[in-house]
Amino acid sequence: MKPEIIIKHLGYVLFLNGIFLFISFLISAYLNETSSIPLLYSAFICGIFGLFPVLFVERTENIIFEEGLVIVVLGWFMTCVAGMLPYLMWGGEFTLANAWFESVSGFTTTGATVLNDIEALPKGLLFWRSSTHWIGGIGIIIFVLLILPQSKGARINIFHTEVSDLSKMNFRFRARKIIQILALIYLSLTVLETAFLMMAGMSFFDAVNHSFATVATGGFSTKNLSVAAYDSLTIEIIIMVFMVLSGIHFGIIFNTVSLKSNNIFTSSLVRAFVFVMFVGIIVISIKLYLSGMFSFPNALRYASFQVISLGTTTGFATIDTANWPIFTQIVLIYFTIQCAMTGSTSGGLKFDRVYILFKSIGKQVRLLKHPRGVFVVKINDKPVDEKLEYQTLVFVVLYVVTFFTSTFILTALDVDAMTAFSASIATIGNVGPGFENVSSLGNFSTIPDLGKYVLSGNMFLGRLEIFNILALFSLKN
Amino acid sequence: MKKLKNKIFASFMLLVMMLALAGVISIVEFRWLINSLHGLVEDNYKSIEASKTMLEALEREDSGILLVLLGEMESGRKIFFAADSAFIAALSIAKNNLTEPNENAYIQSIEDNYLLYKNFWNKPLLQTDKEASILWYQNTVHHQFSETKRSINDLMNLNQSSMYENATHLRERSRRAMMPGIVAIISAVIFSFVLHFFINRYFVKPIIDLAMAVKAFRPEDKILRTKINSKDEIKQLEEAINHQLNSIVTK
């Protein structure tokens, strides 16, 4: 491994953060806010660390897999370190643990917050907070590959570490083309949602911030009451549509737009994803109506938003689900575990893996009946590679072990069981809100500092996929 | 930037810029802090002190009235006229030190209440029905005394809460003044490590390679066997050594 190549690429990552920090500074400076200097200095530091390695390291012709792995994992880590700088320098509710948590939560598109009063933040800092979602949604490394010059060999090895095998399933293009498609869909969804939200009456600033958070499936809002603050059905419907779109594989969206087969209407995965959410919405609506909490139209409205928000790992809220019947909370926890599709901006377990898991269970049952039979797991009538099937099963096991371990640690820190359990699942799934103290309109401020670091670790594992982290630690040199 | 000396110079300039900007930010913030601290003492503290003086003067006037009511005419009058001067002087300080929004209304309220209060004792009390009338004092004078005292307390509370708010704000700003320095120190340490690595990788290591190649040079080789493929001063040095070796070998 060549450390200079790794340092140079980490520099690129920081430089990109510096650009967004500078934009946030311009907003802050224009509004004469107290966050101007923290944002400016953070942008300056990122710029210096970004430019400095370029002075020494020549253009890289090739990057080996190990280098790509270190660049991706350390790139995410360095991004989060850079991201917490303006928070830490500005102060307010941001202690070291809080600034780190907020930064990791932003970049991993988790959307869990430690802030009690979001509206007290200056607008420049609010924009930076949403920007962390937007940068993290598409993946900081994909951003670097898109914007900065790379040789073909370098691009391929970094790309293959950043994008999982499952995500590549619906793409039949080279790395460069896939990156361009991802960026095009991402940007189009952001612009469209901003326009629709403005038409629905949101201010330009709020519309941009909420679009960043929706398309990245993040969930940071500029309001203490999240989307509930607007109390507008039109805004809720727009956000719901874009949350679903952002939770679908971008390759499938591209196929739909370019009128190709395996599109949103024909993909068996998309059908299953939407169907499961539909069932969830109906079941929760009926339960809420029967428990006498809401009229049926209101029950349907709140259930739809919450199921789609958690099912796509976004985490926006229109109501506090902490007081909902336990049955509805359990159904919502299922959606927190399931997450959205691979190839989208969401993190966590991913719906595709859950789909393969259930299909594998079916396969094993059939094998019990017909031990000599040959059965294959299929997605869109195409067989899934057995290696991928096995990887998926191991991933699911590791995922469960990780969130149970994190739950144990949190309970050891005297966090109550429901808060610990739901916070662990919500953070490793990059969803955001859980239940009890960390419910949809609550926050993570009551979690002890050590717990915040544990949950930040969960967010990393959820975003970077557990295998990448394990592979990094298994490197010998 | 091909030349090594330019690269190293640029690196140090970046480091200097990083530290200088942190220094400038800290100086600006600390200057603001000093001014704010000065303002805090000058503005709010002055009004709080004036309010305290007014309260004290008011209490003394009240004692003076009680003395007059008890027949101690001379000493009573002496006390409340002295206290009145002190009150008016303190009120004038507060009047000229309007720093909070709506503070003027508070001052006006003190002035109005005090004039009403003063009206009671300014007129002669002796040989009237008010002489030795504790009931008159209790029902009329004391009520106005309390009203004046309340309006002074309101002014004091306004300045005290503003002082507390400003102190909290100052604490935040002092943190903001310190943070660039802390971030700059940590960044400078990391920067130095990275710079050390680059100098080692692009300056020291090629020189060591070159020295080893010179040691391993045999006349039949004609040129040095090195892995230097940069275009900087090290390459120039390698070319110069090769040229020199060639001329020695050909002689």
PDB file of N, CA and C in Angstrom, chain B residues 98-153:
ATOM      1  N   LEU B  98     -29.188  54.622  29.564  1.00  0.00           N
ATOM      2  CA  LEU B  98     -30.231  53.771  28.985  1.00  0.00           C
ATOM      3  C   LEU B  98     -29.574  52.775  28.023  1.00  0.00           C
ATOM      4  N   THR B  99     -29.532  51.510  28.400  1.00  0.00           N
ATOM      5  CA  THR B  99     -28.850  50.512  27.555  1.00  0.00           C
ATOM      6  C   THR B  99     -29.778  49.385  27.113  1.00  0.00           C
ATOM      7  N   GLU B 100     -30.879  49.210  27.829  1.00  0.00           N
ATOM      8  CA  GLU B 100     -31.785  48.107  27.494  1.00  0.00           C
ATOM      9  C   GLU B 100     -33.015  48.636  26.769  1.00  0.00           C
ATOM     10  N   PRO B 101     -33.607  47.804  25.921  1.00  0.00           N
ATOM     11  CA  PRO B 101     -34.818  48.248  25.247  1.00  0.00           C
ATOM     12  C   PRO B 101     -35.931  48.543  26.264  1.00  0.00           C
ATOM     13  N   ASN B 102     -36.626  49.631  26.075  1.00  0.00           N
ATOM     14  CA  ASN B 102     -37.744  50.019  26.955  1.00  0.00           C
ATOM     15  C   ASN B 102     -37.296  50.466  28.351  1.00  0.00           C
ATOM     16  N   GLU B 103     -36.007  50.669  28.563  1.00  0.00           N
ATOM     17  CA  GLU B 103     -35.515  51.043  29.893  1.00  0.00           C
ATOM     18  C   GLU B 103     -36.043  52.435  30.289  1.00  0.00           C
ATOM     19  N   ASN B 104     -36.287  53.262  29.276  1.00  0.00           N
ATOM     20  CA  ASN B 104     -36.800  54.603  29.512  1.00  0.00           C
ATOM     21  C   ASN B 104     -38.129  54.572  30.278  1.00  0.00           C
ATOM     22  N   ALA B 105     -38.973  53.609  29.912  1.00  0.00           N
ATOM     23  CA  ALA B 105     -40.292  53.479  30.561  1.00  0.00           C
ATOM     24  C   ALA B 105     -40.130  53.129  32.044  1.00  0.00           C
ATOM     25  N   TYR B 106     -39.146  52.304  32.338  1.00  0.00           N
ATOM     26  CA  TYR B 106     -38.874  51.918  33.734  1.00  0.00           C
ATOM     27  C   TYR B 106     -38.460  53.155  34.544  1.00  0.00           C
ATOM     28  N   ILE B 107     -37.569  53.974  33.934  1.00  0.00           N
ATOM     29  CA  ILE B 107     -37.076  55.185  34.613  1.00  0.00           C
ATOM     30  C   ILE B 107     -38.240  56.153  34.862  1.00  0.00           C
ATOM     31  N   GLN B 108     -39.088  56.274  33.807  1.00  0.00           N
ATOM     32  CA  GLN B 108     -40.236  57.174  33.912  1.00  0.00           C
ATOM     33  C   GLN B 108     -41.148  56.747  35.061  1.00  0.00           C
ATOM     34  N   SER B 109     -41.336  55.435  35.177  1.00  0.00           N
ATOM     35  CA  SER B 109     -42.200  54.882  36.240  1.00  0.00           C
ATOM     36  C   SER B 109     -41.614  55.223  37.621  1.00  0.00           C
ATOM     37  N   ILE B 110     -40.273  55.125  37.759  1.00  0.00           N
ATOM     38  CA  ILE B 110     -39.617  55.462  39.039  1.00  0.00           C
ATOM     39  C   ILE B 110     -39.842  56.945  39.341  1.00  0.00           C
ATOM     40  N   GLU B 111     -39.616  57.742  38.300  1.00  0.00           N
ATOM     41  CA  GLU B 111     -39.725  59.186  38.476  1.00  0.00           C
ATOM     42  C   GLU B 111     -41.141  59.584  38.917  1.00  0.00           C
ATOM     43  N   ASP B 112     -42.143  59.022  38.232  1.00  0.00           N
ATOM     44  CA  ASP B 112     -43.553  59.343  38.549  1.00  0.00           C
ATOM     45  C   ASP B 112     -43.898  58.921  39.976  1.00  0.00           C
ATOM     46  N   ASN B 113     -43.533  57.689  40.316  1.00  0.00           N
ATOM     47  CA  ASN B 113     -43.850  57.169  41.657  1.00  0.00           C
ATOM     48  C   ASN B 113     -43.128  57.968  42.742  1.00  0.00           C
ATOM     49  N   TYR B 114     -41.883  58.337  42.437  1.00  0.00           N
ATOM     50  CA  TYR B 114     -41.108  59.076  43.441  1.00  0.00           C
ATOM     51  C   TYR B 114     -41.693  60.469  43.675  1.00  0.00           C
ATOM     52  N   LEU B 115     -42.127  61.109  42.573  1.00  0.00           N
ATOM     53  CA  LEU B 115     -42.725  62.455  42.719  1.00  0.00           C
ATOM     54  C   LEU B 115     -43.976  62.404  43.598  1.00  0.00           C
ATOM     55  N   LEU B 116     -44.788  61.366  43.386  1.00  0.00           N
ATOM     56  CA  LEU B 116     -45.994  61.195  44.215  1.00  0.00           C
ATOM     57  C   LEU B 116     -45.608  60.989  45.686  1.00  0.00           C
ATOM     58  N   TYR B 117     -44.573  60.177  45.859  1.00  0.00           N
ATOM     59  CA  TYR B 117     -44.108  59.864  47.218  1.00  0.00           C
ATOM     60  C   TYR B 117     -43.551  61.129  47.896  1.00  0.00           C
ATOM     61  N   LYS B 118     -42.766  61.849  47.084  1.00  0.00           N
ATOM     62  CA  LYS B 118     -42.124  63.049  47.621  1.00  0.00           C
ATOM     63  C   LYS B 118     -43.185  64.089  48.018  1.00  0.00           C
ATOM     64  N   ASN B 119     -44.264  64.119  47.269  1.00  0.00           N
ATOM     65  CA  ASN B 119     -45.356  65.032  47.510  1.00  0.00           C
ATOM     66  C   ASN B 119     -45.889  64.931  48.937  1.00  0.00           C
ATOM     67  N   PHE B 120     -45.824  63.707  49.508  1.00  0.00           N
ATOM     68  CA  PHE B 120     -46.332  63.495  50.868  1.00  0.00           C
ATOM     69  C   PHE B 120     -45.474  64.197  51.915  1.00  0.00           C
ATOM     70  N   TRP B 121     -44.198  64.049  51.776  1.00  0.00           N
ATOM     71  CA  TRP B 121     -43.357  64.595  52.843  1.00  0.00           C
ATOM     72  C   TRP B 121     -42.824  65.994  52.561  1.00  0.00           C
ATOM     73  N   ASN B 122     -42.999  66.471  51.306  1.00  0.00           N
ATOM     74  CA  ASN B 122     -42.502  67.777  50.941  1.00  0.00           C
ATOM     75  C   ASN B 122     -43.319  68.903  51.626  1.00  0.00           C
ATOM     76  N   LYS B 123     -44.626  68.585  51.857  1.00  0.00           N
ATOM     77  CA  LYS B 123     -45.480  69.587  52.520  1.00  0.00           C
ATOM     78  C   LYS B 123     -45.308  69.461  54.038  1.00  0.00           C
ATOM     79  N   PRO B 124     -45.573  70.567  54.775  1.00  0.00           N
ATOM     80  CA  PRO B 124     -45.420  70.479  56.245  1.00  0.00           C
ATOM     81  C   PRO B 124     -46.402  69.473  56.840  1.00  0.00           C
ATOM     82  N   LEU B 125     -45.875  68.713  57.800  1.00  0.00           N
ATOM     83  CA  LEU B 125     -46.722  67.700  58.436  1.00  0.00           C
ATOM     84  C   LEU B 125     -47.135  68.161  59.850  1.00  0.00           C
ATOM     85  N   LEU B 126     -46.252  68.993  60.421  1.00  0.00           N
ATOM     86  CA  LEU B 126     -46.526  69.384  61.817  1.00  0.00           C
ATOM     87  C   LEU B 126     -47.722  70.327  61.898  1.00  0.00           C
ATOM     88  N   GLN B 127     -48.371  70.216  62.971  1.00  0.00           N
ATOM     89  CA  GLN B 127     -49.584  70.987  63.259  1.00  0.00           C
ATOM     90  C   GLN B 127     -50.676  70.764  62.197  1.00  0.00           C
ATOM     91  N   THR B 128     -50.649  69.618  61.567  1.00  0.00           N
ATOM     92  CA  THR B 128     -51.759  69.229  60.673  1.00  0.00           C
ATOM     93  C   THR B 128     -52.346  67.952  61.245  1.00  0.00           C
ATOM     94  N   ASP B 129     -53.437  67.465  60.599  1.00  0.00           N
ATOM     95  CA  ASP B 129     -54.049  66.218  61.109  1.00  0.00           C
ATOM     96  C   ASP B 129     -53.167  65.012  60.880  1.00  0.00           C
ATOM     97  N   LYS B 130     -52.093  65.242  60.082  1.00  0.00           N
ATOM     98  CA  LYS B 130     -51.213  64.093  59.782  1.00  0.00           C
ATOM     99  C   LYS B 130     -50.159  63.886  60.869  1.00  0.00           C
ATOM    100  N   GLU B 131     -49.961  64.841  61.687  1.00  0.00           N
ATOM    101  CA  GLU B 131     -48.925  64.749  62.719  1.00  0.00           C
ATOM    102  C   GLU B 131     -49.227  63.560  63.639  1.00  0.00           C
ATOM    103  N   ALA B 132     -48.216  62.731  63.779  1.00  0.00           N
ATOM    104  CA  ALA B 132     -48.294  61.526  64.620  1.00  0.00           C
ATOM    105  C   ALA B 132     -49.363  60.538  64.168  1.00  0.00           C
ATOM    106  N   SER B 133     -49.810  60.685  62.885  1.00  0.00           N
ATOM    107  CA  SER B 133     -50.852  59.757  62.401  1.00  0.00           C
ATOM    108  C   SER B 133     -50.210  58.556  61.704  1.00  0.00           C
ATOM    109  N   ILE B 134     -50.036  57.492  62.469  1.00  0.00           N
ATOM    110  CA  ILE B 134     -49.446  56.256  61.914  1.00  0.00           C
ATOM    111  C   ILE B 134     -50.401  55.657  60.879  1.00  0.00           C
ATOM    112  N   LEU B 135     -51.698  55.855  61.110  1.00  0.00           N
ATOM    113  CA  LEU B 135     -52.709  55.331  60.191  1.00  0.00           C
ATOM    114  C   LEU B 135     -52.545  55.978  58.800  1.00  0.00           C
ATOM    115  N   TRP B 136     -52.331  57.300  58.799  1.00  0.00           N
ATOM    116  CA  TRP B 136     -52.106  58.021  57.530  1.00  0.00           C
ATOM    117  C   TRP B 136     -50.836  57.477  56.845  1.00  0.00           C
ATOM    118  N   TYR B 137     -49.820  57.296  57.675  1.00  0.00           N
ATOM    119  CA  TYR B 137     -48.558  56.755  57.130  1.00  0.00           C
ATOM    120  C   TYR B 137     -48.807  55.358  56.520  1.00  0.00           C
ATOM    121  N   GLN B 138     -49.482  54.535  57.284  1.00  0.00           N
ATOM    122  CA  GLN B 138     -49.698  53.144  56.871  1.00  0.00           C
ATOM    123  C   GLN B 138     -50.522  53.061  55.576  1.00  0.00           C
ATOM    124  N   ASN B 139     -51.611  53.854  55.513  1.00  0.00           N
ATOM    125  CA  ASN B 139     -52.537  53.741  54.384  1.00  0.00           C
ATOM    126  C   ASN B 139     -52.078  54.479  53.141  1.00  0.00           C
ATOM    127  N   THR B 140     -51.364  55.561  53.302  1.00  0.00           N
ATOM    128  CA  THR B 140     -51.045  56.382  52.133  1.00  0.00           C
ATOM    129  C   THR B 140     -49.548  56.397  51.812  1.00  0.00           C
ATOM    130  N   VAL B 141     -48.740  56.859  52.740  1.00  0.00           N
ATOM    131  CA  VAL B 141     -47.310  57.045  52.468  1.00  0.00           C
ATOM    132  C   VAL B 141     -46.615  55.707  52.185  1.00  0.00           C
ATOM    133  N   HIS B 142     -46.912  54.732  53.029  1.00  0.00           N
ATOM    134  CA  HIS B 142     -46.204  53.451  52.869  1.00  0.00           C
ATOM    135  C   HIS B 142     -46.556  52.771  51.546  1.00  0.00           C
ATOM    136  N   HIS B 143     -47.822  52.946  51.144  1.00  0.00           N
ATOM    137  CA  HIS B 143     -48.244  52.363  49.862  1.00  0.00           C
ATOM    138  C   HIS B 143     -47.425  52.962  48.714  1.00  0.00           C
ATOM    139  N   GLN B 144     -47.279  54.286  48.736  1.00  0.00           N
ATOM    140  CA  GLN B 144     -46.526  54.941  47.660  1.00  0.00           C
ATOM    141  C   GLN B 144     -45.037  54.603  47.751  1.00  0.00           C
ATOM    142  N   PHE B 145     -44.572  54.446  48.986  1.00  0.00           N
ATOM    143  CA  PHE B 145     -43.177  54.025  49.216  1.00  0.00           C
ATOM    144  C   PHE B 145     -42.936  52.651  48.542  1.00  0.00           C
ATOM    145  N   SER B 146     -43.888  51.739  48.764  1.00  0.00           N
ATOM    146  CA  SER B 146     -43.762  50.383  48.193  1.00  0.00           C
ATOM    147  C   SER B 146     -43.806  50.431  46.668  1.00  0.00           C
ATOM    148  N   GLU B 147     -44.683  51.292  46.136  1.00  0.00           N
ATOM    149  CA  GLU B 147     -44.801  51.406  44.677  1.00  0.00           C
ATOM    150  C   GLU B 147     -43.479  51.895  44.059  1.00  0.00           C
ATOM    151  N   THR B 148     -42.884  52.903  44.698  1.00  0.00           N
ATOM    152  CA  THR B 148     -41.619  53.440  44.193  1.00  0.00           C
ATOM    153  C   THR B 148     -40.521  52.378  44.269  1.00  0.00           C
ATOM    154  N   LYS B 149     -40.536  51.669  45.396  1.00  0.00           N
ATOM    155  CA  LYS B 149     -39.537  50.617  45.605  1.00  0.00           C
ATOM    156  C   LYS B 149     -39.683  49.527  44.526  1.00  0.00           C
ATOM    157  N   ARG B 150     -40.960  49.188  44.213  1.00  0.00           N
ATOM    158  CA  ARG B 150     -41.211  48.146  43.200  1.00  0.00           C
ATOM    159  C   ARG B 150     -40.662  48.585  41.835  1.00  0.00           C
ATOM    160  N   SER B 151     -40.899  49.872  41.487  1.00  0.00           N
ATOM    161  CA  SER B 151     -40.429  50.316  40.157  1.00  0.00           C
ATOM    162  C   SER B 151     -38.895  50.350  40.105  1.00  0.00           C
ATOM    163  N   ILE B 152     -38.253  50.652  41.245  1.00  0.00           N
ATOM    164  CA  ILE B 152     -36.767  50.609  41.262  1.00  0.00           C
ATOM    165  C   ILE B 152     -36.293  49.162  41.117  1.00  0.00           C
ATOM    166  N   ASN B 153     -36.982  48.261  41.816  1.00  0.00           N
ATOM    167  CA  ASN B 153     -36.619  46.834  41.723  1.00  0.00           C
ATOM    168  C   ASN B 153     -36.789  46.314  40.298  1.00  0.00           C
TER     169      ASN B 153
END
